[in-house]
C-alpha positions as a LaTeX table, in Angstrom:
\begin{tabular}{lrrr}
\hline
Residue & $x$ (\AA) & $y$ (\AA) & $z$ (\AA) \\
\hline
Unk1 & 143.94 & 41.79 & 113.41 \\
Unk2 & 144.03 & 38.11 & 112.19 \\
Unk3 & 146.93 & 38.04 & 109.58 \\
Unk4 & 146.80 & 36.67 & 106.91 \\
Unk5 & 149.52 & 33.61 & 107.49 \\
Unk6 & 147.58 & 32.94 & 110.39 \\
Unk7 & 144.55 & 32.38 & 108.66 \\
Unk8 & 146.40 & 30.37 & 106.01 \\
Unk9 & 147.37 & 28.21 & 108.74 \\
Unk10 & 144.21 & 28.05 & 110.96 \\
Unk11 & 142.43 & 27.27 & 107.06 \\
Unk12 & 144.90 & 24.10 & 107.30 \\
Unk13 & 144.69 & 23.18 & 110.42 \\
Unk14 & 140.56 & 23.00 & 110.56 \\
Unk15 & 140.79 & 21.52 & 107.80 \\
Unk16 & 138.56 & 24.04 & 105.94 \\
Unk17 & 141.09 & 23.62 & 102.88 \\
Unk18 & 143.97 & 21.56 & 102.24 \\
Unk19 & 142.76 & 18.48 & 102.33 \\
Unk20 & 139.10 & 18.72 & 103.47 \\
Unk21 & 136.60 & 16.11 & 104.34 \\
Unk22 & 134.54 & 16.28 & 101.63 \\
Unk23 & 135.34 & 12.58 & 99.09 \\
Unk24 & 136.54 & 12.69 & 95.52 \\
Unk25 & 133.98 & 10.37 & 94.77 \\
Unk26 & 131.16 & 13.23 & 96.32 \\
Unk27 & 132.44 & 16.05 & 94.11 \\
Unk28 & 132.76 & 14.33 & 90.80 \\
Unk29 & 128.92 & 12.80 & 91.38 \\
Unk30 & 128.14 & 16.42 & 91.91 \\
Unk31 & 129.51 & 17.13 & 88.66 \\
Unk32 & 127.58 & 14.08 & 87.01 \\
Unk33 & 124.14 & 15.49 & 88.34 \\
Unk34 & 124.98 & 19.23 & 87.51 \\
Unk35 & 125.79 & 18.36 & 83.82 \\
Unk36 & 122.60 & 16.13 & 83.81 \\
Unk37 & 120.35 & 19.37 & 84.82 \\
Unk38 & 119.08 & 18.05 & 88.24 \\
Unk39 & 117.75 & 20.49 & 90.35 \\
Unk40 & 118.96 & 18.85 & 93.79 \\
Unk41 & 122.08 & 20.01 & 92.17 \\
Unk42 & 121.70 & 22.74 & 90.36 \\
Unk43 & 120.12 & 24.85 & 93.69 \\
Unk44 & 118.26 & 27.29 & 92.35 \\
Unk45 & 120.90 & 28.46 & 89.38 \\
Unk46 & 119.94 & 28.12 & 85.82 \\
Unk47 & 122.83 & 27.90 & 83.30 \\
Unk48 & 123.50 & 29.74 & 80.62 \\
Unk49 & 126.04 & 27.50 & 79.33 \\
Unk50 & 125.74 & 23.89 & 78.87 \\
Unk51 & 128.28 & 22.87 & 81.29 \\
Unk52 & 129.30 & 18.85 & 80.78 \\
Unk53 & 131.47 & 17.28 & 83.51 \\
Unk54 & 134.81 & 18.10 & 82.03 \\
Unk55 & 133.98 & 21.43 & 81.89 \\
Unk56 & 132.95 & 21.12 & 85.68 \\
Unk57 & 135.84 & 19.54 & 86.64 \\
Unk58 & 137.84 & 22.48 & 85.18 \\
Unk59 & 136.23 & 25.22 & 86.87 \\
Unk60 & 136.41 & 23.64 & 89.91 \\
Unk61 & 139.72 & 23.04 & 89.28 \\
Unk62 & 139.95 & 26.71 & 88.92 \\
Unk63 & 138.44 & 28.14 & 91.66 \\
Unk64 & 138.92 & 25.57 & 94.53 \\
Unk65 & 142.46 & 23.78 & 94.08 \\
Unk66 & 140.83 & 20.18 & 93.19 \\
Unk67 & 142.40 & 18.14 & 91.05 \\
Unk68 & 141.56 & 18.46 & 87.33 \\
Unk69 & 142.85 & 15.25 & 86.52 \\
Unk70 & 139.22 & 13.22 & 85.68 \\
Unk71 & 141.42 & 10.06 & 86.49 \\
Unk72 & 141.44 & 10.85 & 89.87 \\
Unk73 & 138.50 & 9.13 & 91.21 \\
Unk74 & 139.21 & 8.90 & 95.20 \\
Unk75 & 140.06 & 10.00 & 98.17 \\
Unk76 & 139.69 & 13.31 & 99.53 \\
Unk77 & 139.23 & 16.75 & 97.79 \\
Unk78 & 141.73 & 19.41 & 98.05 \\
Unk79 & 141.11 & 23.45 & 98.04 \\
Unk80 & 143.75 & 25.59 & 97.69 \\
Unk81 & 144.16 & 27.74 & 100.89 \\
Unk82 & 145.07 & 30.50 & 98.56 \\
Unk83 & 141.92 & 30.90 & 96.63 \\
Unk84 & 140.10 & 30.69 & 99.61 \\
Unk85 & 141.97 & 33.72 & 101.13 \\
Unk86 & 141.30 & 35.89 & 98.23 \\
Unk87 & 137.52 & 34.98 & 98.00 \\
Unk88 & 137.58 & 35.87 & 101.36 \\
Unk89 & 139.31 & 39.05 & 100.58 \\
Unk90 & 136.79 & 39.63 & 98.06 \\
Unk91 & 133.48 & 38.77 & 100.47 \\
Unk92 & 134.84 & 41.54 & 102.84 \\
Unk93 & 134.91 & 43.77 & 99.99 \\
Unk94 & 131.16 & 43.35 & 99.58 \\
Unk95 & 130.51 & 43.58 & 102.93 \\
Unk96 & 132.36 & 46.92 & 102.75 \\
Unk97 & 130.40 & 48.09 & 100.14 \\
Unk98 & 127.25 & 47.43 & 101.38 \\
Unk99 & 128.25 & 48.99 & 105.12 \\
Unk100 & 129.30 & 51.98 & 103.71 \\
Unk101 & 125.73 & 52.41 & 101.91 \\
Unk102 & 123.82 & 50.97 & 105.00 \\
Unk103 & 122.33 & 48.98 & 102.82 \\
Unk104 & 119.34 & 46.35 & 103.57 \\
Unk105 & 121.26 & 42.81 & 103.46 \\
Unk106 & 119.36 & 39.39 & 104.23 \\
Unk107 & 121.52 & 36.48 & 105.58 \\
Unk108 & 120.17 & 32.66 & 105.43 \\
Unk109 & 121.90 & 28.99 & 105.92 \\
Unk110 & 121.04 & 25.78 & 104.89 \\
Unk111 & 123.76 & 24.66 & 107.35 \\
Unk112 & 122.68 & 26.48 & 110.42 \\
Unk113 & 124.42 & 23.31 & 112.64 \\
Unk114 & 127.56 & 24.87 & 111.23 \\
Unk115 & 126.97 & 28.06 & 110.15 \\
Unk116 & 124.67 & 30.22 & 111.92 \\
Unk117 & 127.13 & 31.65 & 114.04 \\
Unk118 & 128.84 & 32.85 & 111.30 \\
Unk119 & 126.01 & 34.52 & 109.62 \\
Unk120 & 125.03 & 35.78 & 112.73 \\
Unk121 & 128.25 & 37.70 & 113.78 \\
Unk122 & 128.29 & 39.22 & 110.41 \\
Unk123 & 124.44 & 40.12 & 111.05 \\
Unk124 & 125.46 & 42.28 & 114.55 \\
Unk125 & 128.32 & 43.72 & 112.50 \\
Unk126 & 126.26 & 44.86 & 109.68 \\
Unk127 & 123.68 & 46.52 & 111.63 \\
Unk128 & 125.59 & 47.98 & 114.33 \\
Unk129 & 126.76 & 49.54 & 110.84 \\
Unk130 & 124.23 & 50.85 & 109.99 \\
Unk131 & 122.94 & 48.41 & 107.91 \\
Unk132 & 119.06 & 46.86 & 107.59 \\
Unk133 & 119.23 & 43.00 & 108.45 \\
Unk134 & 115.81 & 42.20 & 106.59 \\
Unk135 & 113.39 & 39.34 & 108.08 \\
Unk136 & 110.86 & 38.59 & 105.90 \\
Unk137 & 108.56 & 36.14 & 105.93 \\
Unk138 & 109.18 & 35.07 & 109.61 \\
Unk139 & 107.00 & 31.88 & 109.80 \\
Unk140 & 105.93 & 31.15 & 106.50 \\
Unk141 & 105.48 & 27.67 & 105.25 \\
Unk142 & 107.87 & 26.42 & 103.19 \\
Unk143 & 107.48 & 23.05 & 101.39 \\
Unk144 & 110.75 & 21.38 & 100.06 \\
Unk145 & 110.96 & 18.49 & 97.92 \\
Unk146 & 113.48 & 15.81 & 99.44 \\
Unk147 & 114.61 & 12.71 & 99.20 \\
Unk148 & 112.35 & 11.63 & 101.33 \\
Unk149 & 109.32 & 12.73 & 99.94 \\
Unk150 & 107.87 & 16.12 & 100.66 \\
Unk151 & 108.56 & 17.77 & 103.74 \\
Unk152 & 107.32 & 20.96 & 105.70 \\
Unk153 & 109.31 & 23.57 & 106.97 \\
Unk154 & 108.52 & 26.81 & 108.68 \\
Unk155 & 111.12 & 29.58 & 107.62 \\
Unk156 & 112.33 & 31.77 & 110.85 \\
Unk157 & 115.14 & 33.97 & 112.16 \\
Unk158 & 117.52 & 33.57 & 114.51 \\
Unk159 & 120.13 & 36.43 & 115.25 \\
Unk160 & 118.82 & 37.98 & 111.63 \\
Unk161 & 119.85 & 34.53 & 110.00 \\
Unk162 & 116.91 & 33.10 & 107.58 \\
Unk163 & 116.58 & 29.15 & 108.14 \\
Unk164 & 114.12 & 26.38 & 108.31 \\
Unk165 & 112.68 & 24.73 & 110.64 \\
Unk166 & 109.84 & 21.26 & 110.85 \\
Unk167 & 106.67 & 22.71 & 112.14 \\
Unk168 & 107.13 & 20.77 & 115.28 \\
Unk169 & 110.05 & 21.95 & 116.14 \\
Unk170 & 110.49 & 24.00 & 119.36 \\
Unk171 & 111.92 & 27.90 & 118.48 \\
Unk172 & 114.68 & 27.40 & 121.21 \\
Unk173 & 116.78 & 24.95 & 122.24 \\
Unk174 & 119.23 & 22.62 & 121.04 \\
Unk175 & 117.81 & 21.97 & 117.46 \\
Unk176 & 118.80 & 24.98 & 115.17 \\
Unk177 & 117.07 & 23.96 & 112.34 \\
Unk178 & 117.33 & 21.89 & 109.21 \\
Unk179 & 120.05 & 21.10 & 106.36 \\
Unk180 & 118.76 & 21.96 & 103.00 \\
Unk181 & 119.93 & 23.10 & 99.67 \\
Unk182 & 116.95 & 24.41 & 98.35 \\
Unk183 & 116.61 & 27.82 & 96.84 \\
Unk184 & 112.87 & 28.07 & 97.51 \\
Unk185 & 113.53 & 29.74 & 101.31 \\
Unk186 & 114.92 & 32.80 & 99.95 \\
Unk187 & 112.22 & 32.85 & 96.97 \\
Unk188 & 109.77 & 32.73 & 99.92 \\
Unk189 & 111.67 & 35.53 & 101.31 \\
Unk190 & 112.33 & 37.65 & 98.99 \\
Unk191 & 108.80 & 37.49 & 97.12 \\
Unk192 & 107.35 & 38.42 & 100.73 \\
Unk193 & 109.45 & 41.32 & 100.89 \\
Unk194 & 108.53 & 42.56 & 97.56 \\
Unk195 & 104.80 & 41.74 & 98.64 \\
Unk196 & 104.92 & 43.84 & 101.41 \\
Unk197 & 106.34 & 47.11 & 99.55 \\
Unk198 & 109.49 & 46.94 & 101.70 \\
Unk199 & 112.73 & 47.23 & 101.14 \\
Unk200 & 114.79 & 44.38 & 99.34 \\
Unk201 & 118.21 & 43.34 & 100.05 \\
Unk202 & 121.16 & 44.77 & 98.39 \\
Unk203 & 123.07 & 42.05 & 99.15 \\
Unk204 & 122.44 & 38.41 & 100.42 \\
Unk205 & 124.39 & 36.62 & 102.53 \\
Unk206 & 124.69 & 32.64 & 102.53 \\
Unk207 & 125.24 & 29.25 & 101.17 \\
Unk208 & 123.58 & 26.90 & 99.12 \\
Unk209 & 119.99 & 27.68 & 97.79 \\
Unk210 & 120.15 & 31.03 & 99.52 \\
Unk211 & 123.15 & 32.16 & 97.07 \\
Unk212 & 122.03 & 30.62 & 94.06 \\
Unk213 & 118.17 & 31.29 & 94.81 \\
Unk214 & 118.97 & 35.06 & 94.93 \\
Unk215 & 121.72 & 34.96 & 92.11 \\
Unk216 & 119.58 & 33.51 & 89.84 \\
Unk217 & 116.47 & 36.21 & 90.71 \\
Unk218 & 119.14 & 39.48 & 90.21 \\
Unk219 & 119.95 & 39.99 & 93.59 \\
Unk220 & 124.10 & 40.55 & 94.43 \\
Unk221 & 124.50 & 37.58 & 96.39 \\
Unk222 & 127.94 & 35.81 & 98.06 \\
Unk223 & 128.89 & 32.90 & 100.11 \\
Unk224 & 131.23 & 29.86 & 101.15 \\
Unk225 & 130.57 & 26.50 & 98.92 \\
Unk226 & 132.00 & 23.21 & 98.93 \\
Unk227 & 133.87 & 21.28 & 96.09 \\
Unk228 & 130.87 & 19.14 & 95.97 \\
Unk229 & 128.69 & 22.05 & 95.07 \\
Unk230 & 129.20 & 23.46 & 91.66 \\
Unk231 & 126.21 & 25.30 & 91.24 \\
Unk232 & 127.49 & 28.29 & 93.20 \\
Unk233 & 130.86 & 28.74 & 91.06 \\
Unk234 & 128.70 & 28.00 & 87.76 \\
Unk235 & 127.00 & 31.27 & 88.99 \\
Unk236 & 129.87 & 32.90 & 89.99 \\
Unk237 & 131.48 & 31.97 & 86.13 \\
Unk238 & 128.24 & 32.69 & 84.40 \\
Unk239 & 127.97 & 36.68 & 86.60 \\
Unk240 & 124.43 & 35.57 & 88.39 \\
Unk241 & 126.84 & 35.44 & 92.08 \\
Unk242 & 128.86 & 38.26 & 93.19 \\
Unk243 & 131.78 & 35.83 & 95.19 \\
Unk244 & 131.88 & 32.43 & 96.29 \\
Unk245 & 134.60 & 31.40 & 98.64 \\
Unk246 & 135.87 & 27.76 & 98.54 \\
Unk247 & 136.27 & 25.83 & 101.98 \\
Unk248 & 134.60 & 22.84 & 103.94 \\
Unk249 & 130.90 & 24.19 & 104.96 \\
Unk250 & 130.50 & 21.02 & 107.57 \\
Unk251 & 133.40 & 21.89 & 110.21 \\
Unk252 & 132.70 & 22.59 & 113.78 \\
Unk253 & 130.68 & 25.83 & 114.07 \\
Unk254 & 133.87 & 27.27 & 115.98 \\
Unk255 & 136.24 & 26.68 & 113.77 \\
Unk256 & 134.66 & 29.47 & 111.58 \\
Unk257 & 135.57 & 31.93 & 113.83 \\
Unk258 & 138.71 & 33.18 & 112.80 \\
Unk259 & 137.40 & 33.73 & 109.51 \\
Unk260 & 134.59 & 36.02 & 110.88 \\
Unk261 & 137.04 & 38.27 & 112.62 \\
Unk262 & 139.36 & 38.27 & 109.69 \\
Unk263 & 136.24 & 39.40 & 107.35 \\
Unk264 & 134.96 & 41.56 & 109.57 \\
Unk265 & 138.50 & 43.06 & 109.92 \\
Unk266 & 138.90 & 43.57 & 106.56 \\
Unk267 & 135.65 & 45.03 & 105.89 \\
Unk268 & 136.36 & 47.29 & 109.01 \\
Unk269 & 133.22 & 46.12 & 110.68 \\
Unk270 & 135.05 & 44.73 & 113.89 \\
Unk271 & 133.31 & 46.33 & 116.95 \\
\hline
\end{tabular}
């Protein structure tokens, strides 16, 4: 098993806290946008609270290590390996709990590029447990509001990991489908399921709208976030998400490894 020291140091070392990649000047314009109500920021969650940037600042402070010092207005954003370790303590818990229920989980990324390897091991772990890994939806349309203009997606599975994908694109390959923070994916996913008089998840897996999306709607939902994406830890503050884990979501795909084997460890889902 992965121990814990190791992680701490592997979590340093990839740069998926400590100093991460992600600028000051990106988190605290996250901030600006979340206390200003935009959806590109907000992701899906709908505060209870009415959360202005100091207060943003603070709970980021909180959760993820950054700096809570509004004069500090550059450079790059720090997590705290330590929080990140007990989030992740805390995700394998729910993974746990779900396994030992065989439960019906869904999994989706807005950063398959990164991610989708991750999702997907904990997919294979979860059902070799027992577990339903849920696809619904498999090719709908999906239309997404960016900042380009409006754009069409087709929502599909790989490995039992929801993501999107343009219309055009080919289903395998070297393109694994498309960035996006929105939480209308797993709304098309989740009112599908319901539509079809199946089972719905007891827990969903993921990041950005996926998290928020299903937070927001009543499902348990958990997931890594940035420190430029408040929305998740508003959600986690407010009760609407289960666990959010602070670390850099824009690493190389491998360097996510060792954190699947230590989850899976803990949640004693290794195979």
């Amino acid at each position: 098993m992965l121990s814990t020291g190791a992680l701490r140091a592997h979590l340093l070392a990839a740069r998926l806290a400590g100093s991460v990649a992600t600028s000051r000047e990106a988190s605290l314009r996250s901030y600006r946008l979340f206390a200003a109500r935009d959806p590109r920021v907000l992701i899906g969650i709908d505060p209870e609270s009415s959360w202005n940037e100091r207060d943003l600042l603070g709970l980021m402070a909180e959760k993820c290590g950054v700096s809570g010092d509004p004069r500090v207005t550059t450079g790059r954003d720090v997590i705290d390996p330590e929080r990140t370790l007990v989030a992740l303590d805390a995700f394998a818990e729910r993974l746990a709990a779900v396994a030992q229920r065989s439960g019906a989980v869904l999994l989706g990324t807005g950063h398959p590029h990164r991610l989708l390897g991750f999702y997907a091991a904990l997919a294979d772990a979860l059902s070799a447990a027992g577990c339903t890994v849920l696809i619904p939806a498999h090719g709908r349309r999906v239309d997404i509001t960016t900042r380009f203009g409006l754009r069409t997606y087709n929502l599909q599975y790989v490995r039992g990991v929801a993501l999107v994908r343009p219309p055009d694109a080919k289903s395998s390959g070297g393109e694994p489908g498309a960035h996006t923070h929105s939480p209308l994916p797993v709304r098309t996913a989740l009112a599908a399921a319901a539509e079809s008089g199946g089972p719905l998840p007891e827990l969903v897996i993921g990041d950005h709208g996926w998290v928020c999306g299903a937070g927001q709607l009543g499902f348990e939902a958990i997931g890594p976030a940035d420190t430029d994406d408040p929305a998740l830890f508003v959600g986690e503050a407010e009760g609407v998400v289960s666990v959010v884990v602070p670390l850099d979501d824009a690493v190389r795909s491998d360097y996510y490894r060792p954190l699947t084997r230590y989850v899976l460890n803990r949640a004693c889902l290794s195979q």
